Coordinates of C-alpha atoms in Angstrom, one line a residue:
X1 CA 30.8 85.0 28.4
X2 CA 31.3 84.3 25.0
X3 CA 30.2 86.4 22.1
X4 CA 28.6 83.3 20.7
X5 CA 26.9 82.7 24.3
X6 CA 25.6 86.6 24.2
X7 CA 23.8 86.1 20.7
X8 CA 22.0 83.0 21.8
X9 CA 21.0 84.6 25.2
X10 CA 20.2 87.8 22.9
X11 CA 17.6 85.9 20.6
X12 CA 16.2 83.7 23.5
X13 CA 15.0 87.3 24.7
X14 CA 13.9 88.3 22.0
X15 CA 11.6 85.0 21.6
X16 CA 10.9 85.2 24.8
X17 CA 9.0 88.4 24.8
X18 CA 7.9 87.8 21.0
X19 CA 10.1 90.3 19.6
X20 CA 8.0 90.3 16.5
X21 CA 5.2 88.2 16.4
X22 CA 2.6 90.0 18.6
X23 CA 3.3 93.1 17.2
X24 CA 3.0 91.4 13.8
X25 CA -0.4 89.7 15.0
X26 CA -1.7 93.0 17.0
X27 CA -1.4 95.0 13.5
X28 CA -2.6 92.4 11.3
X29 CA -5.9 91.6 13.4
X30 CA -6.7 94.8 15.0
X31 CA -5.0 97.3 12.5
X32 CA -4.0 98.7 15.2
X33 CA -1.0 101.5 14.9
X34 CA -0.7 100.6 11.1
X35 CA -2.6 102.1 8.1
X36 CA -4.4 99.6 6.1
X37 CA -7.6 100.8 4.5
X38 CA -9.1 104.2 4.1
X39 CA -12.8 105.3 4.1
X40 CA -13.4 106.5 1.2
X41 CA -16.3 106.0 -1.1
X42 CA -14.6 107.0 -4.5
X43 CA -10.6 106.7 -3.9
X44 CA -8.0 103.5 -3.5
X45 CA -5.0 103.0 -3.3
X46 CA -2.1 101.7 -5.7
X47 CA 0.9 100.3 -3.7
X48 CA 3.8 99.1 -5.1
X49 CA 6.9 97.3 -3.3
X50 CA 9.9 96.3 -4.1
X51 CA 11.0 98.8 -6.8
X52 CA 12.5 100.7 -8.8
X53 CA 13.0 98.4 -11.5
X54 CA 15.0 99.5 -14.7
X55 CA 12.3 97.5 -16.9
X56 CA 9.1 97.4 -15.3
X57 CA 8.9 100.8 -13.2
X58 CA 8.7 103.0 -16.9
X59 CA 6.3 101.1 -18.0
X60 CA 4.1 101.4 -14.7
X61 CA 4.5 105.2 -14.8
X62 CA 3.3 105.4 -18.2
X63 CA 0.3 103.3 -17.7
X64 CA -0.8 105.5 -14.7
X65 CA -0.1 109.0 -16.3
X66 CA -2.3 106.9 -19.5
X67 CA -5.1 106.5 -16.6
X68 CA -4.2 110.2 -14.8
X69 CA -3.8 107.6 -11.7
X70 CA -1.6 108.5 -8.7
X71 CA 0.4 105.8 -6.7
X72 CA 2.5 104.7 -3.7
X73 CA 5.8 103.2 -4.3
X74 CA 7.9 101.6 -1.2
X75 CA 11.3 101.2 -2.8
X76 CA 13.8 98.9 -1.7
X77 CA 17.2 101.5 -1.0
X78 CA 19.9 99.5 -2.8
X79 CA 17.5 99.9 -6.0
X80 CA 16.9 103.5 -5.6
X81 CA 20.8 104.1 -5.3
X82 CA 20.9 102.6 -8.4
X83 CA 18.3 104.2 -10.5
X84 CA 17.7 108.0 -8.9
X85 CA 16.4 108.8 -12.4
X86 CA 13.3 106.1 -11.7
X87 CA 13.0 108.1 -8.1
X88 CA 13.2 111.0 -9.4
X89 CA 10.5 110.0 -12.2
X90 CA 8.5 108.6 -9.7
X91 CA 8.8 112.0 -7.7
X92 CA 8.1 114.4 -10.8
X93 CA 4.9 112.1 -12.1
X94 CA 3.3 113.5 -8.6
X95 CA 3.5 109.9 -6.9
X96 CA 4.3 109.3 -3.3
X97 CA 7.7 107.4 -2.5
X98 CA 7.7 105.3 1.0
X99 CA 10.7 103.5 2.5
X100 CA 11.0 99.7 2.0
X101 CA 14.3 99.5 3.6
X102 CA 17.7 99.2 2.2
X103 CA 17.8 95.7 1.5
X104 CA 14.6 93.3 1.0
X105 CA 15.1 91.6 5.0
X106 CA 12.7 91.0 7.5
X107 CA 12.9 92.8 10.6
X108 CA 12.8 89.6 12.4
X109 CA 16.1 88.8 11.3
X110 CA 17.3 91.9 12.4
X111 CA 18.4 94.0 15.7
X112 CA 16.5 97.5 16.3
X113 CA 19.5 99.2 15.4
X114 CA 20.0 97.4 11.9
X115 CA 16.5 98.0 10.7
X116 CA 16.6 102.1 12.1
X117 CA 19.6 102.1 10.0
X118 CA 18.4 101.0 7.3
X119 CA 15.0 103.2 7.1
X120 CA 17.5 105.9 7.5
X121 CA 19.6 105.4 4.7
X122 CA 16.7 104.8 2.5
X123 CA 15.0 108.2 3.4
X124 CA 18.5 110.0 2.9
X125 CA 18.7 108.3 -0.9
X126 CA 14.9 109.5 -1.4
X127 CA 15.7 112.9 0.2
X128 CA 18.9 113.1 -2.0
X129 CA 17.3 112.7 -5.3
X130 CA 14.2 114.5 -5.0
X131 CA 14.7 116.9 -2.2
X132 CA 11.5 115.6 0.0
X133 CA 11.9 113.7 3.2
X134 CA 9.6 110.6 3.3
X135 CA 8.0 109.7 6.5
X136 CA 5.7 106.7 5.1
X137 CA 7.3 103.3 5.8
X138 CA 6.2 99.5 5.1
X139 CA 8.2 96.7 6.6
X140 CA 9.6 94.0 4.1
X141 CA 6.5 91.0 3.9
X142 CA 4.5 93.9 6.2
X143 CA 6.6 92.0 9.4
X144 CA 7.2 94.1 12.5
X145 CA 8.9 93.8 15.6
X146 CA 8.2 95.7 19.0
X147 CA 10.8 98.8 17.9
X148 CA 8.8 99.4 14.8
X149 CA 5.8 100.5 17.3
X150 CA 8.1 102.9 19.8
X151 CA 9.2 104.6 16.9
X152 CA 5.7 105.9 15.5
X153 CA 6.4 109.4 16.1
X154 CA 9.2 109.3 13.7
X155 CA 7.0 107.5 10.6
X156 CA 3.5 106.5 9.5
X157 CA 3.6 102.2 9.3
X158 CA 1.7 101.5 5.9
X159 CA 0.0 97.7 5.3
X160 CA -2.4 96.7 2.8
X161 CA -5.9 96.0 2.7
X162 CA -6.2 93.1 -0.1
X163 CA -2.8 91.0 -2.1
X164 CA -2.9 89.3 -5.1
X165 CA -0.3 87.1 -5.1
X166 CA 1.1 89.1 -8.3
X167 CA 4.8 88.3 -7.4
X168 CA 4.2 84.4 -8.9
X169 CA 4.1 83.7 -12.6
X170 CA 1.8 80.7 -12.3
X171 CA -1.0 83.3 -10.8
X172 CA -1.1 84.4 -14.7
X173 CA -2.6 87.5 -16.3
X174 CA -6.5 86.6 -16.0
X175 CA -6.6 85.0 -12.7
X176 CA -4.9 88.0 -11.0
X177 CA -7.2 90.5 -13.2
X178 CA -9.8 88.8 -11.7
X179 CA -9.1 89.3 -8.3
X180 CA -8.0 92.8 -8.2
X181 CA -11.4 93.2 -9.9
X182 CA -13.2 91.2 -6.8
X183 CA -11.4 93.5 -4.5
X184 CA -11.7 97.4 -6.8
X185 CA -13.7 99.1 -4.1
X186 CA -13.2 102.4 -2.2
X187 CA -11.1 103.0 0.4
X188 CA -9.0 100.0 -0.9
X189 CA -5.0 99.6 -0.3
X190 CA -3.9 97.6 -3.0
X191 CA -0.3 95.8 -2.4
X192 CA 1.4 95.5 -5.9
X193 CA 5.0 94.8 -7.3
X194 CA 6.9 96.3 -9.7
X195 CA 10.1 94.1 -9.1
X196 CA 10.3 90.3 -9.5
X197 CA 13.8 90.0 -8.0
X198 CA 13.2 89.2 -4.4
X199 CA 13.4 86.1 -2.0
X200 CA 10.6 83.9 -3.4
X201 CA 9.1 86.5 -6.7
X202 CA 9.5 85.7 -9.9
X203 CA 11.2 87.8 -12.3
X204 CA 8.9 88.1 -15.3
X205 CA 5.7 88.2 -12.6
X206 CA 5.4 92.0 -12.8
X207 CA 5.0 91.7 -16.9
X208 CA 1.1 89.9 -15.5
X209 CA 0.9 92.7 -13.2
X210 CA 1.1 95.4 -15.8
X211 CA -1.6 93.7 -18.1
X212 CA -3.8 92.9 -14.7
X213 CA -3.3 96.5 -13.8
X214 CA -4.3 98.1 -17.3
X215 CA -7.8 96.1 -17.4
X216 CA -8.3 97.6 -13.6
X217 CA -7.8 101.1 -14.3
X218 CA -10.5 101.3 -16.8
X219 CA -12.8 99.6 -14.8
X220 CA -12.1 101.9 -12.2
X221 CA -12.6 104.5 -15.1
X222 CA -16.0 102.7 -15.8
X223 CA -17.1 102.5 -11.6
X224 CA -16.1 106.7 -11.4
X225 CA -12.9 104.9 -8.7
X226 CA -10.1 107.3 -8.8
X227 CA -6.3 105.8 -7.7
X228 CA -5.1 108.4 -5.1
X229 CA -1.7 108.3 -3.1
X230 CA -2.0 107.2 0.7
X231 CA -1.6 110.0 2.2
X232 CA -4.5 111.4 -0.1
X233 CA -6.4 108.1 0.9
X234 CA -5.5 109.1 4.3
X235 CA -6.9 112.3 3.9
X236 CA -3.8 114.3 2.9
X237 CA -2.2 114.8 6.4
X238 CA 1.1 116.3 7.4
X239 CA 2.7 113.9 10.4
X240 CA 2.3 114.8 13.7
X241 CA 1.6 112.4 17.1
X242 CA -1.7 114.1 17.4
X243 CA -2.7 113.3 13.4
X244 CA -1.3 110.0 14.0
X245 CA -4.0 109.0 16.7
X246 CA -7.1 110.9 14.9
X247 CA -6.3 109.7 11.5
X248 CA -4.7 105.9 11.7
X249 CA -6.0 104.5 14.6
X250 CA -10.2 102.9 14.3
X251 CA -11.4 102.8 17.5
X252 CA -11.1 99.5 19.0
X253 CA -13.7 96.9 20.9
X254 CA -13.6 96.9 24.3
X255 CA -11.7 93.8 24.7
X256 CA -9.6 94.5 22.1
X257 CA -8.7 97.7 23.8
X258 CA -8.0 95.5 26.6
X259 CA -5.5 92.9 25.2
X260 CA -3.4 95.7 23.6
X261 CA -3.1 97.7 27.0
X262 CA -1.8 94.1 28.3
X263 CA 0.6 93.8 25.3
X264 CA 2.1 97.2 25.4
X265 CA 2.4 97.3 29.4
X266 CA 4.3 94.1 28.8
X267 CA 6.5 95.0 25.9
X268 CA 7.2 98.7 27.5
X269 CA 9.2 96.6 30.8
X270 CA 10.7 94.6 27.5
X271 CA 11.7 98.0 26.2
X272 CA 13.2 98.9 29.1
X273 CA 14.7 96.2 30.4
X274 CA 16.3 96.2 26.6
X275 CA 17.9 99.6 27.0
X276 CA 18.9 98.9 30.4
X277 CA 21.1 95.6 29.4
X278 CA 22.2 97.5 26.2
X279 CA 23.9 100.4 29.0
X280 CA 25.3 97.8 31.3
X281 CA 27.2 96.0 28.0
X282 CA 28.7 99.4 26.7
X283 CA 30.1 99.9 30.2
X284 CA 31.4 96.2 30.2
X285 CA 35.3 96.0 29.6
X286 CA 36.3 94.1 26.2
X287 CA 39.3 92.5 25.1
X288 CA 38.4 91.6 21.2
X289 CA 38.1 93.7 18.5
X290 CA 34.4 92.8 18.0
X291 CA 33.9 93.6 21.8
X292 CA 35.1 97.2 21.4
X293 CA 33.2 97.3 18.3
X294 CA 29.8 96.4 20.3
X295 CA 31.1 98.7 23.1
X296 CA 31.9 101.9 20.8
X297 CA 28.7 101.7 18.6
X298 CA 26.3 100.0 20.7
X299 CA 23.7 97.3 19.4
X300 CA 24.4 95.6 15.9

C-alpha cells in the first residue's frame, strides 16, 4: 500500500466519522465542553487572538492599563518566539496569556499529533518567558476536531460569546464601535485582534480596533462594566476535571443531553479504533525512509 493510498484512506476516516465538524457544531450550538460566556452581572471579557504584534500589542496594553482593564490574549507561538518582551509585558500588566497554537492552522487540516504539538510548544514559549504554565487554549477560527475534546483534562477550550468582524478594514472605526456597543453586557466574551497578518485579516484592521475599543471602555466606565480576565469571568478557578464539569459545562436539555451521549458513544469507538490502527502501523515493516519515520515517531 502506498503512502499516497494511506493518506487518502486516512482522511476518508476522518470524513467519515466527521473528524471535526460535529465537534465544531456540538460546541458551537450547545456550548457544550467549551467556555463561551460567563454569568456575570458586572464583568466581560476582552479576548484577543492572533498576537503579539510589535505595533499594535503596545498600544493595546496602554489603552487597558489607561482604563485599569484586564484582558485575555491567545498568542499565535511563532509570534511570541519572536517578541517575549510583548509576552512578558502582557504577563507583568496582570493579563492572562492563552495558547493559539504555533502557527495560525486549523485543526482540520491537521493530525492529532500535529495540533498536540503545537499547543505544546506554545505553552513551553509562554512558560519560558514568564515562568507560568498556561492551561487556557482557543483553536485557530474557534475549529475543533474530536482530539481537542479527549484532551479536556489537560486544558480549558475558550470560544467567544459575540465577533465583530474587526479583522476587515472595510468594517471601519464607527460601524464596529457600534456593535461592540450593541453587545457591552455582562458576562460577555468579546473575540478581538491585535494582529492583522493572518489568512484573510487585514493588516491595518487592528488600528479600527484600537479606536472601537477606546470608545468601549468608557462606556463600560459609564455602565459600572468592569473588563476582567477569563478565568476571573470564570470565576477564578484553578484546573482540575471536577472544576471543569461544575464550572464550564450549563446544564443541557434533555434531548440535547441525548444527541451528545449518541455523538461521544460514536466518536469514543472512532477514538479507539484510531489508536488501534495507529498500533497495528508502528508494528508494520517499512522499507522507505518516510515509512521508518511514521514507524519511529508514530502519527504525523
Amino acid at each position: 500500500m502506498t503512502t499516497i493510498l494511506q493518506s487518502i484512506l486516512l482522511w476518508l476516516l476522518y470524513l467519515s466519522s466527521f473528524y471535526a465538524f460535529i465537534p465544531s457544531l456540538i460546541s458551537r450550538l450547545f456550548g457544550f465542553r467549551v467556555f463561551r460566556r460567563g454569568r456575570s452581572d458586572t464583568q466581560f471579557a476582552l479576548t484577543f487572538d492572533d498576537g503579539p504584534d510589535p505595533h499594535y500589542t503596545p498600544r493595546l496594553l496602554d489603552l487597558l492599563r489607561q482604563h485599569q482593564a484586564k484582558a485575555t490574549f491567545f498568542v499565535v507561538g511563532e509570534h511570541a518566539a519572536s517578541h517575549p518582551e510583548l509576552i512578558q509585558r502582557i504577563h507583568e500588566e496582570g493579563h492572562l496569556i492563552g495558547i493559539h497554537n504555533y502557527i495560525h492552522k486549523t485543526n482540520w487540516l491537521m493530525r492529532p499529533r500535529t495540533v498536540r504539538d503545537q499547543i505544546q510548544r506554545t505553552g513551553q514559549i509562554i512558560h519560558e518567558v514568564t515562568g507560568v504554565k498556561t492551561c487556557y487554549y482557543r483553536p485557530p477560527w474557534g475549529i475543533m476536531n474530536l482530539f481537542d475534546f479527549f484532551s479536556k483534562k489537560e486544558r480549558k477550550i475558550v470560544l467567544w460569546s459575540s465577533m465583530f468582524e474587526d479583522w476587515r478594514s472595510r468594517v471601519g472605526a464607527q460601524r464596529l464601535t457600534e456593535r461592540m456597543l450593541k453587545e457591552l453586557r455582562g458576562g460577555e466574551v468579546m473575540l478581538l485582534h491585535d494582529r492583522g497578518t493572518t489568512l484573510g485579516a487585514d493588516a491595518y484592521a487592528p488600528e479600527q480596533m484600537l479606536q472601537a475599543l477606546e470608545v468601549v471602555l468608557q462606556e463600560a466606565e459609564r455602565l459600572g462594566l468592569q473588563s476582567v480576565r477569563v478565568d476571573t469571568l470564570m470565576g477564578g478557578i484553578i484546573v482540575s476535571e471536577s472544576q471543569n464539569k461544575t464550572q464550564l459545562q450549563t446544564p443541557l436539555k434533555l434531548w440535547k443531553r441525548i444527541v451528545v451521549a449518541l455523538w461521544l458513544g460514536w466518536e469514543k469507538l472512532f477514538h479507539c479504533g484510531y489508536t488501534i490502527y495507529g498500533r497495528l502501523r508502528q508494528r508494520t515493516p517499512c522499507c522507505t525512509s518516510d515509512h521508518v519515520y511514521i514507524t519511529e515517531h508514530g502519527w504525523r
